[in-house]
Coordinates of C-alpha atoms in Angstrom, one line a residue:
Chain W
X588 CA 3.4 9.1 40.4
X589 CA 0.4 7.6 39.2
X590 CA 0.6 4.3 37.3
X591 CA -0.9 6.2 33.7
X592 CA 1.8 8.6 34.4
X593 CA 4.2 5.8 34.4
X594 CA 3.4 3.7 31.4
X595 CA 3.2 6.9 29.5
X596 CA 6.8 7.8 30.6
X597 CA 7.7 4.0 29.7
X598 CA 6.7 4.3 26.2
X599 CA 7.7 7.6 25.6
X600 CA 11.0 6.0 26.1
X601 CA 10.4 3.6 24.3
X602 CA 9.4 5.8 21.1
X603 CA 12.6 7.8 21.3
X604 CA 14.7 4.8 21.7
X605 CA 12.8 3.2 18.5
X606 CA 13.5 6.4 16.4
X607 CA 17.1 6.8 17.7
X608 CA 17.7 3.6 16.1
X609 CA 15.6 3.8 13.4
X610 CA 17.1 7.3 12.6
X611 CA 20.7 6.1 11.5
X612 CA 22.7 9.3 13.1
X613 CA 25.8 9.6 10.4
X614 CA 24.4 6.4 7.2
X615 CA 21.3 7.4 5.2
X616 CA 20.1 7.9 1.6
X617 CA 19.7 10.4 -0.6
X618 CA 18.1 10.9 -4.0
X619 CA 20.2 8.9 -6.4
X620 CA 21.0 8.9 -10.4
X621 CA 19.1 6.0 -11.7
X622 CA 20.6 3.2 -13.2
X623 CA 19.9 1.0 -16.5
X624 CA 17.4 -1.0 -14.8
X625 CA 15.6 2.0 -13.4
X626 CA 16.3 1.4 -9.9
X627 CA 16.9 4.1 -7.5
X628 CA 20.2 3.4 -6.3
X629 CA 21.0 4.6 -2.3
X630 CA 23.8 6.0 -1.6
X631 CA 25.5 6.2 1.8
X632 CA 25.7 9.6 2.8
X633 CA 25.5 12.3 5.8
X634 CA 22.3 12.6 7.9
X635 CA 20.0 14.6 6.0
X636 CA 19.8 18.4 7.0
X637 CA 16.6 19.6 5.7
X638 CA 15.5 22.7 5.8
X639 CA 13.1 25.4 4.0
X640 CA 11.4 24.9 1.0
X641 CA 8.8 26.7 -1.5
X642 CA 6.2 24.0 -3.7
X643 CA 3.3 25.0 -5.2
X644 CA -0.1 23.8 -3.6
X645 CA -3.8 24.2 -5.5
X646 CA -3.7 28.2 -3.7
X647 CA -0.3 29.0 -4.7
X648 CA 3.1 28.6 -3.1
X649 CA 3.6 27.7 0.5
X650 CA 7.6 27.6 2.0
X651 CA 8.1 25.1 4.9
X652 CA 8.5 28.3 6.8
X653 CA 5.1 29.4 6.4
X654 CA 4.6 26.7 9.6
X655 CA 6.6 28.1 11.8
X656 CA 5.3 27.5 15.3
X657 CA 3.5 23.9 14.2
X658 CA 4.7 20.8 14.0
X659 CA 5.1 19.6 10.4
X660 CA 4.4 16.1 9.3
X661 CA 5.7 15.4 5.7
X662 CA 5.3 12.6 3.6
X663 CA 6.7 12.3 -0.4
X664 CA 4.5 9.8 -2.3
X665 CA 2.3 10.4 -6.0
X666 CA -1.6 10.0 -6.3
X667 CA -1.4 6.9 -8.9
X668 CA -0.1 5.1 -5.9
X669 CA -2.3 2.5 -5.1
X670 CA -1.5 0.9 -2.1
X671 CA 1.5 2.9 0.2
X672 CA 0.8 6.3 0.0
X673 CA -2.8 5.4 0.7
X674 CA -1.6 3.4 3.9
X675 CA 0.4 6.0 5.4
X676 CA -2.1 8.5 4.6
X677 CA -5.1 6.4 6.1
X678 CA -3.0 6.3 9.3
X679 CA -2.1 9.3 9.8
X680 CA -6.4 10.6 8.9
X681 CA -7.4 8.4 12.0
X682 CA -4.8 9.6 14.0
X683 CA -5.4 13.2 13.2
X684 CA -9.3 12.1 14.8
X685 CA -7.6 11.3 17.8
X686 CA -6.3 14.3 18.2
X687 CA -7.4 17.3 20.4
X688 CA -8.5 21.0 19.0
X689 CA -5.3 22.1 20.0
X690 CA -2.8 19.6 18.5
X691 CA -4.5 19.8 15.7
X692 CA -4.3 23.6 15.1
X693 CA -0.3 22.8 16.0
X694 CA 0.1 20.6 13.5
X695 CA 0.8 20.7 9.6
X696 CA 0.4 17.4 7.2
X697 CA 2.4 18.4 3.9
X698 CA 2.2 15.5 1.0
X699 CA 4.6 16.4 -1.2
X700 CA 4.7 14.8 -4.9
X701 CA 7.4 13.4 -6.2
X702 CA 5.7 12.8 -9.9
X703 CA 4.6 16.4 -11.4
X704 CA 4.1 14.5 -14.8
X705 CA 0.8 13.1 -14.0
X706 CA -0.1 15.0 -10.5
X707 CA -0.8 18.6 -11.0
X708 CA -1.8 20.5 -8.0
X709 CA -5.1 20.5 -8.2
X710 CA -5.6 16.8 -8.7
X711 CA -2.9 16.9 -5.8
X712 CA -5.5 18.4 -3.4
X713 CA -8.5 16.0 -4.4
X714 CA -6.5 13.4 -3.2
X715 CA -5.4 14.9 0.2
X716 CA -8.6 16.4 0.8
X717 CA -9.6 12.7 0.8
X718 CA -8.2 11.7 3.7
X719 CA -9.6 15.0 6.3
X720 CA -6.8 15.6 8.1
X721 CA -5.8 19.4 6.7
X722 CA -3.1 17.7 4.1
X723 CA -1.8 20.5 1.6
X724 CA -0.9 19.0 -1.3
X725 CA 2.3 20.1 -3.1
X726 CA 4.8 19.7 -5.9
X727 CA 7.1 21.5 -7.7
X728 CA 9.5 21.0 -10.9
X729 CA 11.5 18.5 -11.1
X730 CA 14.6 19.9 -10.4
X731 CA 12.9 21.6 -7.6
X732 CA 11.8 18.0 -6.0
X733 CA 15.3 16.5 -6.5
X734 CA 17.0 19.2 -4.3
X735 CA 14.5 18.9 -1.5
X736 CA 14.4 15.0 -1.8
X737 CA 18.6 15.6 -1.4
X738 CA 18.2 17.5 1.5
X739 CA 15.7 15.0 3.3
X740 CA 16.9 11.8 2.1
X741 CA 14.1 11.1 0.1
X742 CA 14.9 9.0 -2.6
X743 CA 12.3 8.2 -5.3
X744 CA 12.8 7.0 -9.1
X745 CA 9.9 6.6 -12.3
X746 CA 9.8 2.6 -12.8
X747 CA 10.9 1.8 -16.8
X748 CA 10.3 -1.9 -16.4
X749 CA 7.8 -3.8 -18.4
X750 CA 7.0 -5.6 -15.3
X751 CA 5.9 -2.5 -13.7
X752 CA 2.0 -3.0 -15.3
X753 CA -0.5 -0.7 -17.2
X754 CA 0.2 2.7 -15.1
X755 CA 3.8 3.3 -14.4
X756 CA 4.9 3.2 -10.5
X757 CA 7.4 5.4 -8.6
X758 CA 9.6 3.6 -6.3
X759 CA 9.9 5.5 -3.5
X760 CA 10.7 5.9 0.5
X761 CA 7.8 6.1 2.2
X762 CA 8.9 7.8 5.6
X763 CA 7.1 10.2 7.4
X764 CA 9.3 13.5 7.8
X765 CA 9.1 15.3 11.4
X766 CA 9.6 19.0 11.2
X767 CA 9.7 20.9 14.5
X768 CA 8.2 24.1 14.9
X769 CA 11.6 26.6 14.0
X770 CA 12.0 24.1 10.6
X771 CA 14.3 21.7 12.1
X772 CA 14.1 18.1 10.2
X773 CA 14.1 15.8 14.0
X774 CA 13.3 12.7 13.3
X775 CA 11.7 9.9 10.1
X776 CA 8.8 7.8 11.3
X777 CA 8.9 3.9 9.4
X778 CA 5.8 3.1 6.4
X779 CA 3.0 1.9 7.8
X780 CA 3.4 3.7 11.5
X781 CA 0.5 3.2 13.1
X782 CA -2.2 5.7 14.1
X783 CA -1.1 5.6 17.9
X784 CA 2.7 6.1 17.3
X785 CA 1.6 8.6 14.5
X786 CA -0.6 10.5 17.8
X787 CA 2.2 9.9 20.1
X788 CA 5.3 11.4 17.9
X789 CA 3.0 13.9 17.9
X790 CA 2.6 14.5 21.5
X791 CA 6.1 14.1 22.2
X792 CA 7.8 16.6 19.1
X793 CA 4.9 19.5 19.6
X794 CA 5.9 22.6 21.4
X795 CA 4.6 22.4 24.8
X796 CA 1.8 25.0 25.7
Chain V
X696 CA -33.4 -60.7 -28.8
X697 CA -29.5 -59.6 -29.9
X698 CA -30.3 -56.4 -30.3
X699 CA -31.9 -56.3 -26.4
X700 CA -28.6 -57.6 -25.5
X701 CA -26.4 -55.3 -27.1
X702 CA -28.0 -52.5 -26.2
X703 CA -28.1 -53.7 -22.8
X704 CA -24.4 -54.2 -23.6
X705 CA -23.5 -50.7 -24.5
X706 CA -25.7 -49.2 -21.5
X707 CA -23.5 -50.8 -19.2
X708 CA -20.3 -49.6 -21.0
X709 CA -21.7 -46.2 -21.1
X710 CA -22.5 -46.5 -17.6
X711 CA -18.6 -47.6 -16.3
X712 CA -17.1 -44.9 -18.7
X713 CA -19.8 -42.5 -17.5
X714 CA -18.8 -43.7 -13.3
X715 CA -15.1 -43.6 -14.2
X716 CA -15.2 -40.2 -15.3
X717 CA -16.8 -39.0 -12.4
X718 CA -15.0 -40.8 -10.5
X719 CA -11.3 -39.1 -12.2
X720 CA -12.8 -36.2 -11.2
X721 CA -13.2 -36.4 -7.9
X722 CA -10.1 -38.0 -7.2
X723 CA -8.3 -35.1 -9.5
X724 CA -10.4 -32.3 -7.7
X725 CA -10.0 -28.6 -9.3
X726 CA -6.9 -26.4 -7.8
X727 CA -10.0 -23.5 -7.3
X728 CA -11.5 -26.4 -4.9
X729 CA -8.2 -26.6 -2.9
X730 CA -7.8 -23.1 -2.3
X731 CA -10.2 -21.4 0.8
X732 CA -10.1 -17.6 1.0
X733 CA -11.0 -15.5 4.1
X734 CA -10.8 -11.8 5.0
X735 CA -10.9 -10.2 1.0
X736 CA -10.9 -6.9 1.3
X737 CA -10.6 -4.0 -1.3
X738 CA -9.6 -0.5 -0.5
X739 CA -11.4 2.7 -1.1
X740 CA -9.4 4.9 -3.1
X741 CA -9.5 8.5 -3.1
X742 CA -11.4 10.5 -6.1
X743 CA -9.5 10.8 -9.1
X744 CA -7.0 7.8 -7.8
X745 CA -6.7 5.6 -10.7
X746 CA -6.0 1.9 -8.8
X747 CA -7.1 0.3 -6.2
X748 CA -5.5 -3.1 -4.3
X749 CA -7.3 -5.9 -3.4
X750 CA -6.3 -8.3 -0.9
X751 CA -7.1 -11.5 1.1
X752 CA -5.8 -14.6 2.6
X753 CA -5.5 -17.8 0.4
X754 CA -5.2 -21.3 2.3
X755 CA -4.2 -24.6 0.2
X756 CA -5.4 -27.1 1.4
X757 CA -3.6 -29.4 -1.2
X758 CA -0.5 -31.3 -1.1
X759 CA 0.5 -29.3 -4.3
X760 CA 2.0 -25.9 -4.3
X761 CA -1.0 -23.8 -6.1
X762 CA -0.6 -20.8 -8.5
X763 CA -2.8 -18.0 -9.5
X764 CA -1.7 -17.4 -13.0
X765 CA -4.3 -14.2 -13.5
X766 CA -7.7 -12.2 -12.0
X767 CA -9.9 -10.9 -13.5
X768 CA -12.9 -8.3 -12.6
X769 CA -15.8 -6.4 -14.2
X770 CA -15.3 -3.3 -11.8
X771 CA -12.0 -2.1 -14.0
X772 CA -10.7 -2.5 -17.5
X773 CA -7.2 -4.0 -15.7
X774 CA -6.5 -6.6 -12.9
X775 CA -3.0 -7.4 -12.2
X776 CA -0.9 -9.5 -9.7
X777 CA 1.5 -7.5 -7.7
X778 CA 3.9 -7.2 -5.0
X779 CA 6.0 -4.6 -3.5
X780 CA 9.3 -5.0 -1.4
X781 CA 10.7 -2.7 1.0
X782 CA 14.4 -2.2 0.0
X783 CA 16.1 -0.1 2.9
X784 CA 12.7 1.6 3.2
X785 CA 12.0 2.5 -0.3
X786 CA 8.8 0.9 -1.7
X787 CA 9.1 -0.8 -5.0
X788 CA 6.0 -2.7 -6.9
X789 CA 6.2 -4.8 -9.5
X790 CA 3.6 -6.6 -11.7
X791 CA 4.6 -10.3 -11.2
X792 CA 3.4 -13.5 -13.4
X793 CA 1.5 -15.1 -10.7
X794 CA 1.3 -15.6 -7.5
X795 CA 1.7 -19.3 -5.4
X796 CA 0.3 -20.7 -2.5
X797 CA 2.5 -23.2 -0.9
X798 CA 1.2 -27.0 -0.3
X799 CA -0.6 -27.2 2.8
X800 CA 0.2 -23.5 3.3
X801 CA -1.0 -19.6 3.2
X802 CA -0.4 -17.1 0.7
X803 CA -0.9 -13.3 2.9
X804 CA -2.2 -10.6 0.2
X805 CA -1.8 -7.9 2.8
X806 CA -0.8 -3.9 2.2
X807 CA 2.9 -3.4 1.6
X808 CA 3.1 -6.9 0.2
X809 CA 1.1 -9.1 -2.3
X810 CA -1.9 -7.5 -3.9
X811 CA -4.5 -8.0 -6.9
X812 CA -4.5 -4.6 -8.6
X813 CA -8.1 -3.1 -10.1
X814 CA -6.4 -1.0 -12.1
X815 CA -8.6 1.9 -14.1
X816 CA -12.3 1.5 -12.1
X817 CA -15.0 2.0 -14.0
X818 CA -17.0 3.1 -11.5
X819 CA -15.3 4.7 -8.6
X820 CA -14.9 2.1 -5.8
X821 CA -16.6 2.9 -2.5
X822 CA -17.0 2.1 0.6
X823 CA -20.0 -0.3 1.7
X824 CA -19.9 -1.9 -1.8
X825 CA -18.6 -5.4 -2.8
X826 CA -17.0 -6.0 -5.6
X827 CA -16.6 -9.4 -7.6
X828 CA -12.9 -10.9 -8.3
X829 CA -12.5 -14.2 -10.4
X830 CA -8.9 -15.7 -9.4
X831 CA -7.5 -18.5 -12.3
X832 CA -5.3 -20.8 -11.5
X833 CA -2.6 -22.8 -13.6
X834 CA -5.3 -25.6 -14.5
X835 CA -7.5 -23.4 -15.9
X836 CA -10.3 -23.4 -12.4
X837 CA -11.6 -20.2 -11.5
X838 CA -12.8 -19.1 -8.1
X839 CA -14.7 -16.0 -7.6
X840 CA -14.3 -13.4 -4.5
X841 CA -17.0 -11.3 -3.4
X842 CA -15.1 -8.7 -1.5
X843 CA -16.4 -5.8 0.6
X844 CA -14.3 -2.5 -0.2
X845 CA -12.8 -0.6 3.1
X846 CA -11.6 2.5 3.9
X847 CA -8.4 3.1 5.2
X848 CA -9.3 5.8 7.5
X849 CA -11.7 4.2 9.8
X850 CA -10.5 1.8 12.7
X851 CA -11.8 -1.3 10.7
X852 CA -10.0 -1.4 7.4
X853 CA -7.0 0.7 9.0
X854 CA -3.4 -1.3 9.3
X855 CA -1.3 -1.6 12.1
X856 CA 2.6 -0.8 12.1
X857 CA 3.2 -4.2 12.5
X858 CA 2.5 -5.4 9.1
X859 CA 4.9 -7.3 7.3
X860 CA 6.1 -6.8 3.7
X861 CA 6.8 -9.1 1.1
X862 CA 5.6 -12.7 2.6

């Protein structure tokens, strides 16, 4: 085996053993009621199953299913947010450079909204278009959002506090979702992942050619 | 001949009054003079996008903690101090009343943590242009930031995984 070879192997390792742990296998959260304070509460609850989904993009409706066959990256944030969601998004645009012809036409980036009051999806798209990496923007009603959010242990809550500041903030997770190409949620990637780990999740959850 | 003297009199009173103060004031020197910056940075935002976050590293070089009670900036109608903490992985910012530097310490305005907000731009803020922030502190000094603005998507303004949150 050449030494390359190797220290890919290594860190491969290394990745799964970092998301095993990071991926809590039967304690996570889900969307929560709010309390007085406007906090989104977490609650301890099963691993979150996922599954399909239809939210409204700038060209219509797209269902999670639509993908099938790609590896699907999805990420919940809001366009008013001024410093995580543009983080996140950053990384994954310069890892989505680093990426072959190939892994990029097996791969989907999804941002999903989790604040239709102010991001409608057209302004939804202006913002992922930003960041060149094929992101489809979506949202959906509320109600809509909240069931999804359940089912992927998103949890997310509108910020009542007079120390919140001139435009109002969502609290929210900011994990990256990995969707494998039949639909099944595999695996959440931390905020702030970097560009590398972003390119090699996605090495190591594609489908092989 | 008295009048000579007293004049002579007063000059040198106005003198010791006019070397004293100076001299107060170099002893009691401004908290903007105690405070270095390096690396200020503000991000790019995408179109429409109605904040961006400003950040930078602040070094007191005092033997005082420091505060910055306020910012202010002609490149949008709001500045605000901020901070976000990660709480089980769910990101929550707050507007908070200022922000301190410890004595003889650093204060880390980084992404994910600490952050001067430029809230409503009125121009949008891009890439390759610097924009001006003025930082006051409890005793009233003022230091101004030029800051180059980044984008997050090249290798240069982009994060790595390893950055901390909430210093």
């Amino acid at each position: 085996m050449n030494p390359k070879l190797i220290l890919s192997v290594v860190l491969l390792g290394a990745l799964i053993g970092a998301g095993a742990l990071l991926y809590p296998t039967n304690q996570t959260q889900v969307a929560a009621p709010v309390n007085a304070t406007g906090h989104a509460q977490l609650i301890s609850n099963d691993r979150p199953a996922g599954g399909d989904f239809t939210l409204t993009g700038v060209a219509g409706e797209h269902s999670l299913s639509d993908f099938k066959g790609k590896l699907v990256l999805i990420y919940f944030g809001y366009t008013f947010c001024p410093d995580i969601c543009p983080t996140n998004l950053g990384n994954l645009s310069v890892a989505y450079r680093g990426l072959s012809q190939a892994q990029k036409d097996n791969l989907q980036i999804l941002f999903v909204s989790v604040d239709p009051e102010r991001d409608t999806p057209q302004r939804l798209q202006q913002y992922a278009g930003y960041f060149e990496a094929n992101v489809l923007g979506l949202t959906g009603t509320p109600d809509t959002l909240a069931q999804i959010a359940q089912r992927y242990g998103v949890v997310y809550a509108k910020v009542d506090d007079v120390n919140n500041g001139s435009n109002y903030a969502v609290d929210h997770s900011a994990f990256t979702y990995v969707v494998d190409a039949q639909g099944k949620l595999l695996t959440q990637l931390p905020h702030a992942t970097s560009p590398d780990d972003f390119i090699a999740a996605i090495q190591l959850y594609q489908p092989k050619p | 001949m008295k009048t000579i003297k007293t004049i002579q009199k007063t000059i040198t009173l106005l003198s010791f009054s006019l070397l004293s103060v100076l001299s107060s004031a170099n002893a009691l020197a401004s908290q903007a003079d105690d405070i270095e910056i390096t690396e200020p940075f503000a991000r790019e935002v995408p179109p429409g996008a109605p904040a961006s976050a400003s950040f930078m590293t602040l070094e007191n070089i005092s033997d005082a903690p420091i505060k910055i009670i306020s910012a202010q900036s002609a490149v949008s109608k709001v500045v605000e101090l901020h901070t976000h903490t990660n709480d089980n992985g769910v990101m929550r910012m707050r507007q908070i009343p200022f922000i301190e530097v410890p004595a003889n310490g650093m204060a880390f305005l980084k992404p994910g943590g600490l952050h001067i907000m430029l809230i409503e731009p009125i121009n949008p803020i891009k890439q390759g242009q610097t924009v001006s922030v003025t930082l006051t502190f409890e005793d009233g000094s003022q230091k101004q930031v030029d800051m180059p603005v980044k984008s997050f998507m090249s290798k240069m303004g982009q994060m790595n995984g390893h950055s901390k949150v909430a210093e």
